[in-house]
Tab-separated table of C-alpha atoms in Angstrom:
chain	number	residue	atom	x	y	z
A	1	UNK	CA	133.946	88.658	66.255
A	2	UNK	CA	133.395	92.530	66.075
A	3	UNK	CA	129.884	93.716	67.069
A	4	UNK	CA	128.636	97.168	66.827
A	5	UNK	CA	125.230	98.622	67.403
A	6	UNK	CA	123.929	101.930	65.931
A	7	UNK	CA	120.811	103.889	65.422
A	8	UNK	CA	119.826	104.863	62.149
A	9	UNK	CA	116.864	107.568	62.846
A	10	UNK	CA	116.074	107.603	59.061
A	11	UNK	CA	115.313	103.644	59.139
A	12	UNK	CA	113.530	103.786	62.704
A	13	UNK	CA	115.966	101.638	64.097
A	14	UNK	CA	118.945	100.401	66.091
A	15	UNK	CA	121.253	97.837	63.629
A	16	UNK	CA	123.473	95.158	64.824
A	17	UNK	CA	126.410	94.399	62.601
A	18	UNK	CA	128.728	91.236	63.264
A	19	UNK	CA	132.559	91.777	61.768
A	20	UNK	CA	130.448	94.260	59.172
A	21	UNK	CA	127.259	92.003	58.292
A	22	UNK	CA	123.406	93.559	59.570
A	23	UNK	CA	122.568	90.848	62.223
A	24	UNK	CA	119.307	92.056	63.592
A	25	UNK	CA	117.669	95.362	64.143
A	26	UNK	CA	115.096	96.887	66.774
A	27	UNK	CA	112.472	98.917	64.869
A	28	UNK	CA	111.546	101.997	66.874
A	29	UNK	CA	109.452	105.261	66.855
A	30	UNK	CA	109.660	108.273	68.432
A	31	UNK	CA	106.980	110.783	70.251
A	32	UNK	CA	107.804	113.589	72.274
A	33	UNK	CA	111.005	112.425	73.957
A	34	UNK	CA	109.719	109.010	74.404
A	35	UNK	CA	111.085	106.017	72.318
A	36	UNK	CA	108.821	103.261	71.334
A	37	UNK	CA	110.526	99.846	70.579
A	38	UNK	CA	107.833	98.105	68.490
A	39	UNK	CA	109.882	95.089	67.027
A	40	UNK	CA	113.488	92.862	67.709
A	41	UNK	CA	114.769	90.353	65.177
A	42	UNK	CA	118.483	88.641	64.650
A	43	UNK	CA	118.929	86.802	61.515
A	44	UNK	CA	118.468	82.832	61.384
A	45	UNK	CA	122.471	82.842	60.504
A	46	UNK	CA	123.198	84.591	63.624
A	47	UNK	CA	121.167	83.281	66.302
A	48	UNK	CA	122.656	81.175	69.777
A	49	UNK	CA	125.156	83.544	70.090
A	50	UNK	CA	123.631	85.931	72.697
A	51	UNK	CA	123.714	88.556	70.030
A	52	UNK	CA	119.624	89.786	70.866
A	53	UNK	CA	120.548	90.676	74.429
A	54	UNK	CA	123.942	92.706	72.974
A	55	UNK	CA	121.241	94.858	70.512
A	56	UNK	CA	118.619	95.178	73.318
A	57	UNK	CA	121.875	96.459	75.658
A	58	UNK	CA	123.029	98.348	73.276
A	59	UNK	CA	119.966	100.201	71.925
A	60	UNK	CA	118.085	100.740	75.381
A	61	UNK	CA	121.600	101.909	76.837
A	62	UNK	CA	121.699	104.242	73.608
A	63	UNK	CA	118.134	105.774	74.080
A	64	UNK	CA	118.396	105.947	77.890
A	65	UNK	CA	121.722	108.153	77.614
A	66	UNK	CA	119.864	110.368	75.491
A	67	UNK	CA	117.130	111.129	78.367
A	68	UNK	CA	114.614	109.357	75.711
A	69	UNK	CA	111.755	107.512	77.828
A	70	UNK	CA	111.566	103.875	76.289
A	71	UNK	CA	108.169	102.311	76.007
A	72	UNK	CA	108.622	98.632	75.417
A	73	UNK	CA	106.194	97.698	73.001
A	74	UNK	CA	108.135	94.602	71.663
A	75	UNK	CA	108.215	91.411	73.809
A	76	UNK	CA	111.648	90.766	73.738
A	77	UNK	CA	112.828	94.399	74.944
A	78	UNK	CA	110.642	93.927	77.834
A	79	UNK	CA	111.330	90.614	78.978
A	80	UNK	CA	115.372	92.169	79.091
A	81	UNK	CA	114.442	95.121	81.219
A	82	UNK	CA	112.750	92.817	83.174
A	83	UNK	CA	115.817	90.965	83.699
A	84	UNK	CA	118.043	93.570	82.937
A	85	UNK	CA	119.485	96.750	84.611
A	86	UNK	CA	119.947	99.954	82.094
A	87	UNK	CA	121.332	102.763	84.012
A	88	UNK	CA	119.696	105.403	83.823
A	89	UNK	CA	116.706	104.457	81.821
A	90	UNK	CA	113.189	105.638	82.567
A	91	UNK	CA	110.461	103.192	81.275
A	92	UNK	CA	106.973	103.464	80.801
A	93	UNK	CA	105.365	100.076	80.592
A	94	UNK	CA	102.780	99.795	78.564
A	95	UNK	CA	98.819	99.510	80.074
A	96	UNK	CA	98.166	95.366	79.676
Protein backbone atom coordinates (compact mmCIF):
# COMPACT_ATOMS: atom_id res chain seq x y z
CA UNK A 1 0.00 0.00 0.00
CA UNK A 2 1.47 3.41 -1.26
CA UNK A 3 0.23 6.50 0.64
CA UNK A 4 0.99 10.00 -0.23
CA UNK A 5 -0.27 13.23 1.18
CA UNK A 6 -0.29 16.62 -0.65
CA UNK A 7 -1.69 20.05 -0.44
CA UNK A 8 -3.65 21.35 -3.11
CA UNK A 9 -3.92 25.31 -2.21
CA UNK A 10 -6.49 25.74 -5.06
CA UNK A 11 -8.94 23.06 -3.31
CA UNK A 12 -8.13 24.33 0.38
CA UNK A 13 -6.80 21.18 1.27
CA UNK A 14 -4.33 18.43 2.11
CA UNK A 15 -5.40 14.94 -0.04
CA UNK A 16 -4.59 11.49 0.96
CA UNK A 17 -4.20 9.05 -1.88
CA UNK A 18 -3.86 5.15 -1.20
CA UNK A 19 -1.82 3.22 -4.26
CA UNK A 20 -3.41 6.41 -6.41
CA UNK A 21 -7.17 6.54 -5.02
CA UNK A 22 -8.29 10.14 -2.87
CA UNK A 23 -8.77 8.56 0.65
CA UNK A 24 -9.62 11.53 2.75
CA UNK A 25 -8.77 15.16 2.76
CA UNK A 26 -8.31 18.00 5.52
CA UNK A 27 -10.10 21.16 4.33
CA UNK A 28 -8.09 24.21 5.33
CA UNK A 29 -7.88 28.07 5.07
CA UNK A 30 -5.38 30.38 5.26
CA UNK A 31 -4.94 34.04 7.05
CA UNK A 32 -1.88 35.81 7.43
CA UNK A 33 0.61 32.98 7.89
CA UNK A 34 -1.72 31.06 9.99
CA UNK A 35 -3.43 27.81 8.70
CA UNK A 36 -6.87 26.97 9.78
CA UNK A 37 -7.84 23.21 9.61
CA UNK A 38 -11.66 23.41 9.60
CA UNK A 39 -12.58 19.74 8.55
CA UNK A 40 -10.89 15.80 8.37
CA UNK A 41 -12.66 12.97 6.58
CA UNK A 42 -11.30 9.34 5.17
CA UNK A 43 -13.63 7.54 2.98
CA UNK A 44 -15.99 4.66 4.44
CA UNK A 45 -13.77 2.22 2.02
CA UNK A 46 -10.71 3.24 3.72
CA UNK A 47 -11.27 3.49 7.28
CA UNK A 48 -9.43 0.99 10.29
CA UNK A 49 -6.39 1.36 8.68
CA UNK A 50 -4.81 4.25 10.69
CA UNK A 51 -4.89 6.22 7.51
CA UNK A 52 -6.58 9.70 9.50
CA UNK A 53 -3.57 9.93 11.79
CA UNK A 54 -1.06 9.44 8.44
CA UNK A 55 -3.15 12.74 6.77
CA UNK A 56 -3.23 14.65 10.12
CA UNK A 57 0.88 13.74 10.27
CA UNK A 58 1.31 14.49 7.13
CA UNK A 59 -0.57 17.79 6.65
CA UNK A 60 0.32 19.44 10.15
CA UNK A 61 4.06 18.26 9.49
CA UNK A 62 3.54 19.98 5.93
CA UNK A 63 2.16 23.37 7.30
CA UNK A 64 4.49 23.44 10.32
CA UNK A 65 7.69 23.16 7.93
CA UNK A 66 6.39 26.00 6.16
CA UNK A 67 6.49 28.33 9.46
CA UNK A 68 2.46 28.39 8.91
CA UNK A 69 0.77 28.71 12.52
CA UNK A 70 -2.02 25.90 12.57
CA UNK A 71 -5.24 26.72 14.30
CA UNK A 72 -7.09 23.51 14.89
CA UNK A 73 -10.51 24.19 14.21
CA UNK A 74 -11.48 20.52 13.34
CA UNK A 75 -11.85 17.98 16.21
CA UNK A 76 -9.90 15.39 14.93
CA UNK A 77 -6.63 17.58 14.19
CA UNK A 78 -6.77 18.60 17.69
CA UNK A 79 -7.34 15.58 19.51
CA UNK A 80 -3.78 14.36 17.37
CA UNK A 81 -1.77 17.32 18.52
CA UNK A 82 -3.00 16.56 21.67
CA UNK A 83 -1.57 13.24 21.46
CA UNK A 84 0.82 13.94 18.98
CA UNK A 85 4.29 15.63 18.68
CA UNK A 86 4.83 17.83 15.27
CA UNK A 87 8.21 19.27 15.32
CA UNK A 88 8.33 22.35 14.94
CA UNK A 89 4.75 23.37 14.85
CA UNK A 90 3.37 26.46 16.54
CA UNK A 91 -0.39 26.15 17.45
CA UNK A 92 -2.86 28.47 18.43
CA UNK A 93 -5.75 26.75 20.10
CA UNK A 94 -8.74 28.05 19.59
CA UNK A 95 -10.73 30.27 22.62
CA UNK A 96 -13.46 27.36 23.99
Amino acid sequence: MTTEVTRSEERGRYELTVDGALAGVVEFRLRSGRIVFTHAEVGDAFEGRGLGSALAKGALTDAAARGETIVPACPFIARYLRRHDVPGAEVDWPKQ
